Coordinates of C-alpha atoms and ligand atoms in Angstrom, one line a residue:
M10 CA 17.6 2.2 17.6
R11 CA 18.7 4.7 15.0
L12 CA 19.1 3.6 11.4
K13 CA 22.5 4.2 9.8
V14 CA 22.3 5.8 6.4
T15 CA 25.3 6.5 4.2
I16 CA 25.1 9.0 1.3
L17 CA 27.7 8.7 -1.4
G18 CA 28.4 12.0 -3.0
A19 CA 27.9 15.1 -0.9
G20 CA 27.0 17.3 -3.9
Q21 CA 23.7 19.0 -4.6
V22 CA 21.5 15.8 -4.4
G23 CA 23.6 14.1 -1.6
A24 CA 23.7 17.1 0.7
S25 CA 20.0 17.9 0.2
T26 CA 19.1 14.3 1.0
A27 CA 21.2 14.4 4.1
Q28 CA 19.5 17.6 5.3
R29 CA 16.0 16.3 4.7
L30 CA 16.8 12.9 6.3
M31 CA 18.3 14.5 9.4
E32 CA 15.1 16.6 9.8
H33 CA 13.1 13.3 9.8
D34 CA 15.1 12.4 12.9
Y35 CA 15.3 8.6 12.8
A36 CA 18.8 8.1 11.3
D37 CA 22.4 8.9 11.8
V38 CA 24.0 9.9 8.5
V39 CA 27.5 9.5 7.0
M40 CA 28.3 11.6 3.8
V41 CA 31.2 10.5 1.6
D42 CA 32.8 12.6 -1.1
I43 CA 36.2 12.7 -2.8
I44 CA 36.6 16.5 -2.4
P45 CA 38.7 17.1 0.8
G46 CA 36.9 18.9 3.5
M47 CA 33.7 19.3 1.6
P48 CA 31.6 16.5 3.1
Q49 CA 33.0 17.3 6.5
G50 CA 32.1 21.0 6.2
K51 CA 28.5 20.3 4.9
A52 CA 27.9 17.6 7.6
L53 CA 29.1 20.0 10.4
D54 CA 26.8 22.7 9.0
I55 CA 23.8 20.4 9.0
Q56 CA 24.7 19.2 12.5
E57 CA 24.8 22.8 13.7
A58 CA 21.3 23.3 12.5
A59 CA 20.0 20.6 14.9
P60 CA 19.4 22.9 18.0
I61 CA 17.3 25.2 15.8
V62 CA 15.4 22.7 13.8
G63 CA 15.2 20.2 16.6
Y64 CA 16.7 16.9 15.6
S65 CA 18.9 14.5 17.7
G66 CA 20.8 12.5 15.1
R67 CA 24.5 12.6 14.3
I68 CA 25.9 13.4 10.9
V69 CA 29.5 13.1 9.8
G70 CA 31.3 13.8 6.5
T71 CA 34.4 11.9 5.3
N72 CA 36.6 11.2 2.3
G73 CA 37.0 7.5 3.3
Y74 CA 34.8 4.5 4.0
E75 CA 35.6 3.4 7.6
E76 CA 32.8 5.5 9.0
T77 CA 30.3 3.8 6.6
A78 CA 30.7 0.3 8.1
G79 CA 27.4 -1.4 9.1
S80 CA 25.1 1.0 7.2
D81 CA 21.5 -0.1 6.9
V82 CA 20.8 2.0 3.8
V83 CA 23.2 3.4 1.3
V84 CA 22.3 6.1 -1.2
I85 CA 24.5 6.5 -4.3
T86 CA 24.5 10.0 -5.8
S87 CA 28.2 10.2 -6.6
G88 CA 28.9 11.0 -10.2
I89 CA 28.9 13.8 -12.7
P90 CA 25.6 15.7 -13.5
R91 CA 24.7 16.6 -17.0
K92 CA 25.3 20.0 -18.6
P93 CA 23.0 21.8 -21.1
G94 CA 22.8 19.8 -24.3
M95 CA 23.8 16.5 -22.7
S96 CA 21.4 13.6 -22.2
R97 CA 21.5 11.4 -19.1
D98 CA 22.9 8.7 -21.3
D99 CA 26.0 10.8 -22.2
L100 CA 27.2 10.3 -18.6
V101 CA 27.2 6.5 -18.8
L102 CA 30.8 5.5 -19.0
T103 CA 32.2 8.1 -16.6
N104 CA 29.5 7.4 -14.0
Q105 CA 29.9 3.6 -14.5
K106 CA 33.5 3.9 -13.2
I107 CA 32.5 6.0 -10.2
V108 CA 29.6 3.9 -9.3
T109 CA 31.6 0.7 -9.6
Q110 CA 34.3 2.0 -7.3
V111 CA 32.0 3.3 -4.6
T112 CA 29.9 0.1 -4.6
E113 CA 32.9 -2.1 -4.1
Q114 CA 33.9 0.0 -1.1
I115 CA 30.4 -0.1 0.4
V116 CA 29.7 -3.8 0.0
A117 CA 32.9 -4.7 1.7
R118 CA 31.8 -2.8 4.9
S119 CA 28.0 -3.0 4.8
P120 CA 27.1 -6.4 3.4
N121 CA 23.5 -6.2 4.6
A122 CA 22.6 -2.7 3.4
I123 CA 19.8 -1.8 1.0
L124 CA 21.3 0.2 -1.9
I125 CA 19.4 3.1 -3.5
V126 CA 20.9 4.4 -6.7
L127 CA 20.3 8.0 -8.0
T128 CA 23.3 8.6 -10.2
N129 CA 22.4 8.9 -13.9
P130 CA 21.6 7.3 -16.2
V131 CA 19.9 5.7 -13.3
D132 CA 18.4 2.5 -14.8
A133 CA 21.8 1.5 -16.2
M134 CA 23.6 2.6 -13.0
T135 CA 21.3 0.5 -10.9
Q136 CA 22.2 -2.5 -13.1
V137 CA 25.9 -1.7 -12.4
V138 CA 25.3 -1.7 -8.7
Y139 CA 23.4 -4.9 -8.8
R140 CA 26.2 -6.7 -10.8
V141 CA 29.1 -5.2 -8.7
S142 CA 27.4 -5.7 -5.3
G143 CA 26.2 -9.3 -5.9
F144 CA 23.3 -8.3 -3.6
P145 CA 19.9 -9.9 -4.0
K146 CA 17.6 -8.0 -6.3
R147 CA 15.3 -6.9 -3.5
R148 CA 18.2 -4.9 -1.9
V149 CA 19.1 -2.9 -5.0
V150 CA 16.7 -0.2 -6.2
G151 CA 16.9 3.0 -8.2
Q152 CA 15.1 6.3 -7.9
A153 CA 13.5 7.8 -11.0
G154 CA 9.8 7.2 -11.1
I155 CA 9.0 9.1 -7.9
L156 CA 10.6 12.2 -9.3
D157 CA 9.1 11.8 -12.8
T158 CA 5.7 11.1 -11.3
A159 CA 6.1 14.1 -9.0
R160 CA 6.8 16.3 -12.0
F161 CA 3.7 14.9 -13.7
R162 CA 1.6 15.4 -10.6
T163 CA 2.9 19.0 -10.2
F164 CA 2.0 20.0 -13.7
V165 CA -1.5 18.4 -13.5
A166 CA -2.1 20.2 -10.1
L167 CA -1.0 23.5 -11.6
E168 CA -3.2 23.0 -14.6
A169 CA -6.3 22.0 -12.6
G170 CA -5.7 24.4 -9.7
V171 CA -5.7 21.7 -7.1
S172 CA -3.3 20.5 -4.4
P173 CA -0.6 18.3 -5.8
R174 CA -1.3 16.0 -2.8
D175 CA -4.6 15.1 -4.4
V176 CA -3.1 14.1 -7.7
Q177 CA -2.0 10.5 -8.1
A178 CA -0.1 9.2 -11.1
Y179 CA 2.4 6.7 -12.5
V180 CA 5.3 7.3 -14.7
L181 CA 6.9 4.0 -15.7
G182 CA 9.9 2.9 -17.9
G183 CA 13.4 4.2 -18.2
H184 CA 14.4 7.7 -16.8
G185 CA 14.7 9.3 -20.2
D186 CA 12.8 10.8 -23.1
Q187 CA 11.0 7.5 -23.7
M188 CA 9.6 7.3 -20.1
V189 CA 5.9 6.4 -20.0
P190 CA 3.6 8.8 -18.1
L191 CA 0.3 6.9 -17.8
A192 CA -2.4 9.5 -18.2
R193 CA -5.1 6.8 -17.8
Y194 CA -3.9 6.2 -14.2
C195 CA -3.6 9.8 -13.3
T196 CA -6.4 11.0 -11.0
I197 CA -7.4 14.1 -9.1
G198 CA -9.2 13.0 -5.9
G199 CA -9.8 9.6 -7.5
V200 CA -11.3 10.9 -10.8
P201 CA -9.2 10.2 -13.9
I202 CA -7.7 13.3 -15.5
T203 CA -8.9 12.0 -18.9
E204 CA -12.4 13.0 -17.7
I205 CA -11.3 16.4 -16.4
L206 CA -8.7 17.9 -18.6
P207 CA -8.8 18.3 -22.4
R208 CA -6.7 15.8 -24.4
E209 CA -4.3 18.5 -25.8
R210 CA -3.5 19.8 -22.2
I211 CA -2.8 16.2 -21.1
D212 CA -0.5 15.7 -24.1
A213 CA 1.4 18.9 -23.3
I214 CA 1.8 17.8 -19.6
V215 CA 3.1 14.4 -20.7
E216 CA 5.6 16.1 -23.0
R217 CA 6.7 18.5 -20.3
T218 CA 7.1 15.6 -17.8
R219 CA 9.3 13.7 -20.3
K220 CA 11.6 16.8 -20.6
G221 CA 11.3 17.8 -17.0
G222 CA 15.0 17.2 -16.1
E223 CA 16.2 19.0 -19.2
E224 CA 14.0 22.0 -18.4
I225 CA 15.8 22.4 -15.1
V226 CA 19.3 21.8 -16.6
K227 CA 18.6 24.5 -19.1
L228 CA 17.5 27.0 -16.5
L229 CA 20.3 26.2 -14.0
Q230 CA 23.1 26.1 -16.7
T231 CA 25.4 24.5 -14.0
G232 CA 24.2 21.1 -12.7
S233 CA 20.8 19.4 -12.6
A234 CA 17.8 19.2 -10.4
F235 CA 18.3 18.4 -6.7
Y236 CA 15.4 19.6 -4.5
A237 CA 12.8 17.2 -5.9
P238 CA 15.3 14.4 -6.5
S239 CA 16.4 14.5 -2.8
A240 CA 12.7 14.6 -1.7
A241 CA 12.1 11.4 -3.8
L242 CA 15.1 9.7 -2.2
V243 CA 13.9 10.5 1.3
E244 CA 10.4 9.1 0.5
M245 CA 12.1 5.8 -0.4
I246 CA 14.3 5.8 2.7
D247 CA 11.3 6.5 4.8
A248 CA 9.4 3.6 3.2
I249 CA 12.3 1.3 4.1
A250 CA 13.2 2.7 7.5
L251 CA 9.6 2.7 8.7
D252 CA 8.6 -0.4 6.9
Q253 CA 5.8 1.5 5.3
K254 CA 5.1 -0.9 2.4
R255 CA 4.6 2.1 0.1
V256 CA 3.6 1.4 -3.5
L257 CA 6.0 3.6 -5.4
P258 CA 7.4 3.7 -8.9
C259 CA 11.0 2.6 -8.6
V260 CA 13.8 1.2 -10.7
A261 CA 13.6 -2.6 -10.1
Y262 CA 15.1 -5.8 -11.5
L263 CA 12.5 -7.6 -13.6
E264 CA 12.4 -11.3 -14.2
G265 CA 9.3 -11.7 -16.4
E266 CA 7.1 -9.0 -14.9
Y267 CA 5.6 -6.8 -17.6
G268 CA 7.1 -9.2 -20.2
L269 CA 10.7 -7.9 -19.4
T270 CA 13.6 -10.0 -18.1
G271 CA 17.1 -9.4 -16.9
L272 CA 16.8 -5.6 -16.8
F273 CA 16.3 -2.7 -14.3
V274 CA 13.5 -0.4 -15.3
G275 CA 10.9 1.8 -13.6
V276 CA 7.8 0.0 -12.4
P277 CA 5.5 0.2 -9.3
V278 CA 6.9 -1.8 -6.4
R279 CA 6.0 -2.4 -2.7
L280 CA 8.9 -0.9 -0.7
G281 CA 9.4 -1.9 2.9
A282 CA 12.0 -2.9 5.5
S283 CA 13.4 -5.7 3.3
G284 CA 13.7 -3.5 0.2
I285 CA 11.6 -4.3 -2.9
E286 CA 9.0 -6.7 -1.5
Q287 CA 7.0 -7.1 -4.7
V288 CA 6.9 -5.8 -8.2
V289 CA 3.3 -4.6 -8.6
E290 CA 1.9 -5.4 -12.0
I291 CA -0.8 -3.0 -13.1
P292 CA -2.9 -3.7 -16.2
L293 CA -1.6 -1.9 -19.3
T294 CA -3.2 -1.4 -22.7
D295 CA -1.4 -2.7 -25.7
D296 CA -0.1 0.8 -26.5
E297 CA 1.1 1.4 -22.9
R298 CA 2.8 -1.9 -22.8
A299 CA 4.5 -1.2 -26.2
A300 CA 5.7 2.2 -24.9
L301 CA 7.1 0.5 -21.8
H302 CA 9.0 -2.0 -24.0
R303 CA 10.3 0.7 -26.2
S304 CA 11.6 2.6 -23.2
A305 CA 13.1 -0.6 -21.8
D306 CA 14.9 -1.1 -25.2
T307 CA 16.7 2.2 -24.7
V308 CA 17.9 1.0 -21.2
R309 CA 19.0 -2.3 -22.7
A310 CA 21.0 -0.5 -25.3
L311 CA 22.8 1.5 -22.6
V312 CA 23.5 -1.6 -20.6
Q313 CA 25.1 -3.1 -23.8
V314 CA 27.3 0.0 -24.1
M315 CA 28.7 -0.8 -20.6
Q316 CA 29.2 -4.4 -21.6
L317 CA 27.3 -5.7 -18.7
S318 CA 25.3 -8.8 -19.2
G319 CA 21.6 -9.1 -18.1
Ligands
APR15 N1 33.3 9.0 -4.6 C1 32.6 9.9 -3.9 N2 32.0 11.0 -4.4 C2 32.3 11.2 -5.7 C3 33.1 10.4 -6.5 C4 33.6 9.2 -5.9 N3 34.3 8.3 -6.6 N4 33.1 10.9 -7.8 C5 32.4 12.1 -7.7 N5 31.9 12.3 -6.5 C6 31.1 13.4 -6.0 C7 31.6 14.7 -6.5 O1 32.7 15.2 -5.9 C8 30.3 15.6 -6.2 O2 30.4 16.3 -5.0 O3 29.8 13.3 -6.4 C9 29.2 14.6 -6.2 C10 28.1 14.8 -7.2 O4 27.5 16.0 -6.8 P1 27.1 17.1 -7.9 O5 28.2 17.3 -8.9 O6 26.6 18.3 -7.1 O7 25.9 16.4 -8.7 P2 24.4 16.2 -8.3 O8 23.6 17.3 -8.8 O9 24.4 15.9 -6.8 O10 24.0 14.9 -9.1 C11 24.6 13.6 -8.9 O11 22.7 12.5 -9.6 O12 20.9 13.5 -10.7 C12 22.0 12.7 -10.8 O13 22.7 13.2 -13.1 C13 23.0 13.4 -11.7 O14 24.5 11.6 -11.9 C14 24.3 12.8 -11.3 C15 24.1 12.6 -9.8

């Protein structure tokens, strides 16, 4: 049985996600966007690559929601991306409206779906989707940590001259400047980087990771990152579709874990067929815990701007 995955927003992130997912060849995909013809055109283009690349699934694009009915997984990328000089938080009220509308449409037709949120500011938008959907917390998850961690791993790999596959790391907290890259848990082939790289190089990598999204926005001038974000989304969809029980940093609803309650924030979770199966609590030093709480405070402030309650 093929999974049915709907992708809301057929822009840069949405279409790249659709392409990657089709190439994994276990899902049929529906792409929804408000721009007439655009999701239909992109879907047809991806479908026409199938004989060359060699996948068997179906992909359709639409401006409506009928085709989305009965989806197993729904990815929300619809919204506006930031421009140079904007923070992710500047998008909050515009994207809150868009995310609310699309969530209402989706839950009416796919009441059992797992919802993955990418639209920024993602921690706050995941909270919106949770409130609007009324779904259990295990079926609402946001993507941020896999991307931030991938940036951290990339910079460490480049610095050390090793394969990024052999670099493991965790970036926790909100998807903003206050995110918490945990250098102590970053390893190359199992050896902590704190024993391999000099302190000042690690500090520079942490700083570059925090500003990773901004670095791309400045270079692109129009729009924000989408190749790595779409790869991160597909890693999450794989974990759910194939019940991989991956331990991945995701935006999850906390009820006491890490001393935080009533808030979505980035933490390691076990991700499988039923969604978030467990929030994984890793031991933190007092400083790391304080940094996570400071980061969570910035998310809480944004949630207050939207006048959503915990
Ligand atoms: N319903 C469906 N699609 C919508 C809606 C809506 N109500 N409103 C906007 N969209 C679509 C836009 O038409 C656009 O095609 O969402 C798409 C967003 O695509 P891009 O502008 O290319 O933005 P993208 O780079 O994909 O980023 C999307 O992810 O990374 C975050 O900050 C980023 O919040 C932004 C989101």
